[in-house]
Amino acid sequence: MKSRSTARKTCCTNSISSNNGAYSLTVTFDIGTDLDIATVDVQNRVGLAQPQLPADVISNGISVKKQSSTILMVMNLTSPDDSRDSLFLDNYAKINIADVLARVPGVGNVTVFGDKDYSMRVWLNPQKMSKLGLTVGDIAQSIQEQNIQAPAGQIGQPPTKTSLNSSILSR
């Protein structure tokens, strides 16, 4: 019986870790490899590795994409009157443009360069926390419970448009 595994047809791998905790692994296969089978093989291997990953990584999700490494197009989003800063434009592109482009047939991936996200710094007062019987973990858990993305819609349909989108980047 002939094995359909593509592991032996892997040409090379390239991994990238960034300061913000994001990780990307690119697997390149030899010419002539059936990419549909290769994608399933990679998904199976990710499934085997998941029990060893931190819970935060698993809860935020892991994606496997079949795509070419060639960039087809680069777009630049600007504010002609400088009324919007780069943080606003980056957020606008992620919420309103990236998903629409990703749904175009034949598009493998859409990347918003710059990776600027709105964030919140929380300063804690140890004395007040002690009086209230709270720990740092309690506050972190409360923030996580309130910071969820709950898209509405139907299975098999494009995501519905929302006026506010709060997302968590896998780290």
PDB file of C-alpha atoms in Angstrom:
ATOM      1  CA  MET A   1       0.000   0.000   0.000  1.00  0.00           C
ATOM      2  CA  LYS A   2       1.458   3.350  -1.024  1.00  0.00           C
ATOM      3  CA  SER A   3       1.533   6.146   1.588  1.00  0.00           C
ATOM      4  CA  ARG A   4      -0.009   9.442   0.515  1.00  0.00           C
ATOM      5  CA  SER A   5       1.902  11.437   3.146  1.00  0.00           C
ATOM      6  CA  THR A   6       3.666  14.500   1.798  1.00  0.00           C
ATOM      7  CA  ALA A   7       6.223  14.741   4.589  1.00  0.00           C
ATOM      8  CA  ARG A   8       8.951  13.276   2.383  1.00  0.00           C
ATOM      9  CA  LYS A   9       8.108  15.780  -0.363  1.00  0.00           C
ATOM     10  CA  THR A  10       8.831  18.771   1.866  1.00  0.00           C
ATOM     11  CA  CYS A  11      11.476  20.947   0.274  1.00  0.00           C
ATOM     12  CA  CYS A  12      12.106  23.275   3.200  1.00  0.00           C
ATOM     13  CA  THR A  13      10.538  25.062   6.158  1.00  0.00           C
ATOM     14  CA  ASN A  14      10.934  28.625   7.363  1.00  0.00           C
ATOM     15  CA  SER A  15       9.754  29.844  10.747  1.00  0.00           C
ATOM     16  CA  ILE A  16       9.387  33.432  11.904  1.00  0.00           C
ATOM     17  CA  SER A  17       8.731  34.672  15.430  1.00  0.00           C
ATOM     18  CA  SER A  18       8.002  38.312  16.144  1.00  0.00           C
ATOM     19  CA  ASN A  19       8.294  40.514  19.224  1.00  0.00           C
ATOM     20  CA  ASN A  20       4.519  40.577  19.649  1.00  0.00           C
ATOM     21  CA  GLY A  21       4.376  36.794  20.098  1.00  0.00           C
ATOM     22  CA  ALA A  22       3.144  35.911  16.611  1.00  0.00           C
ATOM     23  CA  TYR A  23       4.630  32.847  14.936  1.00  0.00           C
ATOM     24  CA  SER A  24       4.542  31.751  11.328  1.00  0.00           C
ATOM     25  CA  LEU A  25       5.797  28.512   9.820  1.00  0.00           C
ATOM     26  CA  THR A  26       6.035  28.245   6.044  1.00  0.00           C
ATOM     27  CA  VAL A  27       6.321  24.756   4.586  1.00  0.00           C
ATOM     28  CA  THR A  28       7.472  24.534   0.955  1.00  0.00           C
ATOM     29  CA  PHE A  29       6.861  21.367  -1.027  1.00  0.00           C
ATOM     30  CA  ASP A  30       8.650  19.926  -4.049  1.00  0.00           C
ATOM     31  CA  ILE A  31       7.264  20.669  -7.503  1.00  0.00           C
ATOM     32  CA  GLY A  32       4.562  18.188  -8.473  1.00  0.00           C
ATOM     33  CA  THR A  33       3.277  17.649  -4.934  1.00  0.00           C
ATOM     34  CA  ASP A  34      -0.527  17.498  -4.672  1.00  0.00           C
ATOM     35  CA  LEU A  35      -1.164  20.650  -2.618  1.00  0.00           C
ATOM     36  CA  ASP A  36      -4.600  19.523  -1.432  1.00  0.00           C
ATOM     37  CA  ILE A  37      -3.083  16.410   0.141  1.00  0.00           C
ATOM     38  CA  ALA A  38      -0.166  18.471   1.476  1.00  0.00           C
ATOM     39  CA  THR A  39      -2.586  20.883   3.176  1.00  0.00           C
ATOM     40  CA  VAL A  40      -4.425  17.998   4.858  1.00  0.00           C
ATOM     41  CA  ASP A  41      -1.082  16.484   5.921  1.00  0.00           C
ATOM     42  CA  VAL A  42       0.010  19.787   7.487  1.00  0.00           C
ATOM     43  CA  GLN A  43      -3.354  20.157   9.250  1.00  0.00           C
ATOM     44  CA  ASN A  44      -2.954  16.640  10.671  1.00  0.00           C
ATOM     45  CA  ARG A  45       0.523  17.474  11.970  1.00  0.00           C
ATOM     46  CA  VAL A  46      -0.762  20.689  13.543  1.00  0.00           C
ATOM     47  CA  GLY A  47      -3.445  18.591  15.228  1.00  0.00           C
ATOM     48  CA  LEU A  48      -0.772  16.314  16.676  1.00  0.00           C
ATOM     49  CA  ALA A  49       1.163  19.321  18.025  1.00  0.00           C
ATOM     50  CA  GLN A  50      -1.826  21.109  19.577  1.00  0.00           C
ATOM     51  CA  PRO A  51      -1.789  19.272  22.946  1.00  0.00           C
ATOM     52  CA  GLN A  52       1.727  20.647  23.520  1.00  0.00           C
ATOM     53  CA  LEU A  53       0.771  24.274  22.811  1.00  0.00           C
ATOM     54  CA  PRO A  54      -0.273  26.849  25.447  1.00  0.00           C
ATOM     55  CA  ALA A  55      -4.028  27.198  26.017  1.00  0.00           C
ATOM     56  CA  ASP A  56      -3.971  30.835  24.822  1.00  0.00           C
ATOM     57  CA  VAL A  57      -2.607  29.781  21.438  1.00  0.00           C
ATOM     58  CA  ILE A  58      -5.251  27.101  20.994  1.00  0.00           C
ATOM     59  CA  SER A  59      -8.108  29.384  22.110  1.00  0.00           C
ATOM     60  CA  ASN A  60      -7.027  32.101  19.658  1.00  0.00           C
ATOM     61  CA  GLY A  61      -6.743  29.615  16.835  1.00  0.00           C
ATOM     62  CA  ILE A  62      -4.222  28.188  14.429  1.00  0.00           C
ATOM     63  CA  SER A  63      -4.719  28.500  10.688  1.00  0.00           C
ATOM     64  CA  VAL A  64      -3.318  26.427   7.843  1.00  0.00           C
ATOM     65  CA  LYS A  65      -3.469  28.109   4.437  1.00  0.00           C
ATOM     66  CA  LYS A  66      -2.591  26.828   0.996  1.00  0.00           C
ATOM     67  CA  GLN A  67      -1.054  29.770  -0.838  1.00  0.00           C
ATOM     68  CA  SER A  68       1.705  30.948  -3.100  1.00  0.00           C
ATOM     69  CA  SER A  69       4.509  32.967  -1.550  1.00  0.00           C
ATOM     70  CA  THR A  70       4.396  35.418  -4.458  1.00  0.00           C
ATOM     71  CA  ILE A  71       2.860  38.815  -3.695  1.00  0.00           C
ATOM     72  CA  LEU A  72       0.353  39.697  -6.391  1.00  0.00           C
ATOM     73  CA  MET A  73      -0.606  43.185  -5.290  1.00  0.00           C
ATOM     74  CA  VAL A  74       0.277  45.825  -2.708  1.00  0.00           C
ATOM     75  CA  MET A  75      -2.214  48.523  -1.771  1.00  0.00           C
ATOM     76  CA  ASN A  76      -1.577  51.691   0.194  1.00  0.00           C
ATOM     77  CA  LEU A  77      -4.268  53.235   2.373  1.00  0.00           C
ATOM     78  CA  THR A  78      -3.810  56.934   3.114  1.00  0.00           C
ATOM     79  CA  SER A  79      -5.688  59.853   4.599  1.00  0.00           C
ATOM     80  CA  PRO A  80      -5.405  62.670   2.022  1.00  0.00           C
ATOM     81  CA  ASP A  81      -6.185  65.404   4.551  1.00  0.00           C
ATOM     82  CA  ASP A  82      -4.192  63.728   7.373  1.00  0.00           C
ATOM     83  CA  SER A  83      -7.337  63.517   9.504  1.00  0.00           C
ATOM     84  CA  ARG A  84      -6.652  59.821  10.239  1.00  0.00           C
ATOM     85  CA  ASP A  85      -3.454  58.443  11.753  1.00  0.00           C
ATOM     86  CA  SER A  86      -1.759  55.164  10.804  1.00  0.00           C
ATOM     87  CA  LEU A  87      -3.323  53.306  13.745  1.00  0.00           C
ATOM     88  CA  PHE A  88      -6.827  54.233  12.549  1.00  0.00           C
ATOM     89  CA  LEU A  89      -6.023  53.310   8.936  1.00  0.00           C
ATOM     90  CA  ASP A  90      -4.533  49.959   9.965  1.00  0.00           C
ATOM     91  CA  ASN A  91      -7.605  49.144  12.052  1.00  0.00           C
ATOM     92  CA  TYR A  92      -9.904  50.250   9.203  1.00  0.00           C
ATOM     93  CA  ALA A  93      -8.075  47.993   6.745  1.00  0.00           C
ATOM     94  CA  LYS A  94      -8.337  44.989   9.080  1.00  0.00           C
ATOM     95  CA  ILE A  95     -12.038  45.509   9.772  1.00  0.00           C
ATOM     96  CA  ASN A  96     -13.379  46.698   6.410  1.00  0.00           C
ATOM     97  CA  ILE A  97     -10.979  45.655   3.646  1.00  0.00           C
ATOM     98  CA  ALA A  98      -8.967  42.520   4.524  1.00  0.00           C
ATOM     99  CA  ASP A  99     -11.938  40.135   4.926  1.00  0.00           C
ATOM    100  CA  VAL A 100     -13.590  41.359   1.730  1.00  0.00           C
ATOM    101  CA  LEU A 101     -10.394  40.815  -0.267  1.00  0.00           C
ATOM    102  CA  ALA A 102      -9.798  37.406   1.357  1.00  0.00           C
ATOM    103  CA  ARG A 103     -13.203  36.212   0.075  1.00  0.00           C
ATOM    104  CA  VAL A 104     -12.277  36.947  -3.545  1.00  0.00           C
ATOM    105  CA  PRO A 105     -11.892  33.601  -5.375  1.00  0.00           C
ATOM    106  CA  GLY A 106      -8.224  32.729  -5.861  1.00  0.00           C
ATOM    107  CA  VAL A 107      -6.923  34.923  -3.031  1.00  0.00           C
ATOM    108  CA  GLY A 108      -4.836  32.812  -0.653  1.00  0.00           C
ATOM    109  CA  ASN A 109      -4.016  35.401   1.980  1.00  0.00           C
ATOM    110  CA  VAL A 110      -4.389  39.087   2.770  1.00  0.00           C
ATOM    111  CA  THR A 111      -1.762  40.688   4.998  1.00  0.00           C
ATOM    112  CA  VAL A 112      -2.098  44.117   6.557  1.00  0.00           C
ATOM    113  CA  PHE A 113       1.461  45.347   6.972  1.00  0.00           C
ATOM    114  CA  GLY A 114       2.417  47.533   9.897  1.00  0.00           C
ATOM    115  CA  ASP A 115       0.538  45.428  12.439  1.00  0.00           C
ATOM    116  CA  LYS A 116      -0.725  48.261  14.621  1.00  0.00           C
ATOM    117  CA  ASP A 117      -3.490  47.312  17.016  1.00  0.00           C
ATOM    118  CA  TYR A 118      -5.468  49.297  19.526  1.00  0.00           C
ATOM    119  CA  SER A 119      -4.428  48.277  22.982  1.00  0.00           C
ATOM    120  CA  MET A 120      -5.094  49.077  26.585  1.00  0.00           C
ATOM    121  CA  ARG A 121      -2.606  49.422  29.423  1.00  0.00           C
ATOM    122  CA  VAL A 122      -4.049  48.577  32.824  1.00  0.00           C
ATOM    123  CA  TRP A 123      -2.456  50.072  35.918  1.00  0.00           C
ATOM    124  CA  LEU A 124      -3.278  48.209  39.121  1.00  0.00           C
ATOM    125  CA  ASN A 125      -3.353  49.603  42.641  1.00  0.00           C
ATOM    126  CA  PRO A 126      -2.123  46.827  44.981  1.00  0.00           C
ATOM    127  CA  GLN A 127      -3.663  48.433  48.080  1.00  0.00           C
ATOM    128  CA  LYS A 128      -7.140  48.683  46.528  1.00  0.00           C
ATOM    129  CA  MET A 129      -6.834  45.184  45.111  1.00  0.00           C
ATOM    130  CA  SER A 130      -5.927  43.837  48.557  1.00  0.00           C
ATOM    131  CA  LYS A 131      -8.907  45.584  50.185  1.00  0.00           C
ATOM    132  CA  LEU A 132     -11.226  44.113  47.548  1.00  0.00           C
ATOM    133  CA  GLY A 133      -9.633  40.641  47.784  1.00  0.00           C
ATOM    134  CA  LEU A 134      -8.625  40.659  44.106  1.00  0.00           C
ATOM    135  CA  THR A 135      -5.556  39.199  42.461  1.00  0.00           C
ATOM    136  CA  VAL A 136      -3.897  40.091  39.170  1.00  0.00           C
ATOM    137  CA  GLY A 137      -5.257  36.825  37.785  1.00  0.00           C
ATOM    138  CA  ASP A 138      -8.826  37.827  38.738  1.00  0.00           C
ATOM    139  CA  ILE A 139      -8.495  41.114  36.854  1.00  0.00           C
ATOM    140  CA  ALA A 140      -6.843  39.474  33.837  1.00  0.00           C
ATOM    141  CA  GLN A 141      -9.631  36.868  33.708  1.00  0.00           C
ATOM    142  CA  SER A 142     -12.301  39.567  33.910  1.00  0.00           C
ATOM    143  CA  ILE A 143     -10.698  41.498  31.045  1.00  0.00           C
ATOM    144  CA  GLN A 144     -10.436  38.320  28.932  1.00  0.00           C
ATOM    145  CA  GLU A 145     -14.102  37.515  29.542  1.00  0.00           C
ATOM    146  CA  GLN A 146     -15.107  40.972  28.292  1.00  0.00           C
ATOM    147  CA  ASN A 147     -12.740  40.936  25.275  1.00  0.00           C
ATOM    148  CA  ILE A 148     -14.350  38.415  22.957  1.00  0.00           C
ATOM    149  CA  GLN A 149     -15.256  38.406  19.294  1.00  0.00           C
ATOM    150  CA  ALA A 150     -18.708  36.999  18.713  1.00  0.00           C
ATOM    151  CA  PRO A 151     -19.591  37.243  15.019  1.00  0.00           C
ATOM    152  CA  ALA A 152     -23.227  36.869  14.103  1.00  0.00           C
ATOM    153  CA  GLY A 153     -24.456  35.238  10.941  1.00  0.00           C
ATOM    154  CA  GLN A 154     -25.224  31.903   9.362  1.00  0.00           C
ATOM    155  CA  ILE A 155     -23.034  28.906   8.604  1.00  0.00           C
ATOM    156  CA  GLY A 156     -21.684  29.032   5.068  1.00  0.00           C
ATOM    157  CA  GLN A 157     -22.435  32.744   4.655  1.00  0.00           C
ATOM    158  CA  PRO A 158     -19.986  35.674   4.691  1.00  0.00           C
ATOM    159  CA  PRO A 159     -19.537  37.348   8.089  1.00  0.00           C
ATOM    160  CA  THR A 160     -22.068  40.029   8.908  1.00  0.00           C
ATOM    161  CA  LYS A 161     -20.854  43.609   9.057  1.00  0.00           C
ATOM    162  CA  THR A 162     -20.484  45.058  12.521  1.00  0.00           C
ATOM    163  CA  SER A 163     -19.710  48.566  13.607  1.00  0.00           C
ATOM    164  CA  LEU A 164     -17.270  47.378  16.281  1.00  0.00           C
ATOM    165  CA  ASN A 165     -14.829  44.496  15.922  1.00  0.00           C
ATOM    166  CA  SER A 166     -12.649  43.397  18.807  1.00  0.00           C
ATOM    167  CA  SER A 167     -10.194  40.668  17.962  1.00  0.00           C
ATOM    168  CA  ILE A 168      -7.314  38.909  19.672  1.00  0.00           C
ATOM    169  CA  LEU A 169      -4.145  38.099  17.755  1.00  0.00           C
ATOM    170  CA  SER A 170      -2.747  34.617  18.412  1.00  0.00           C
ATOM    171  CA  ARG A 171       0.397  34.849  20.428  1.00  0.00           C
TER     172      ARG A 171
END
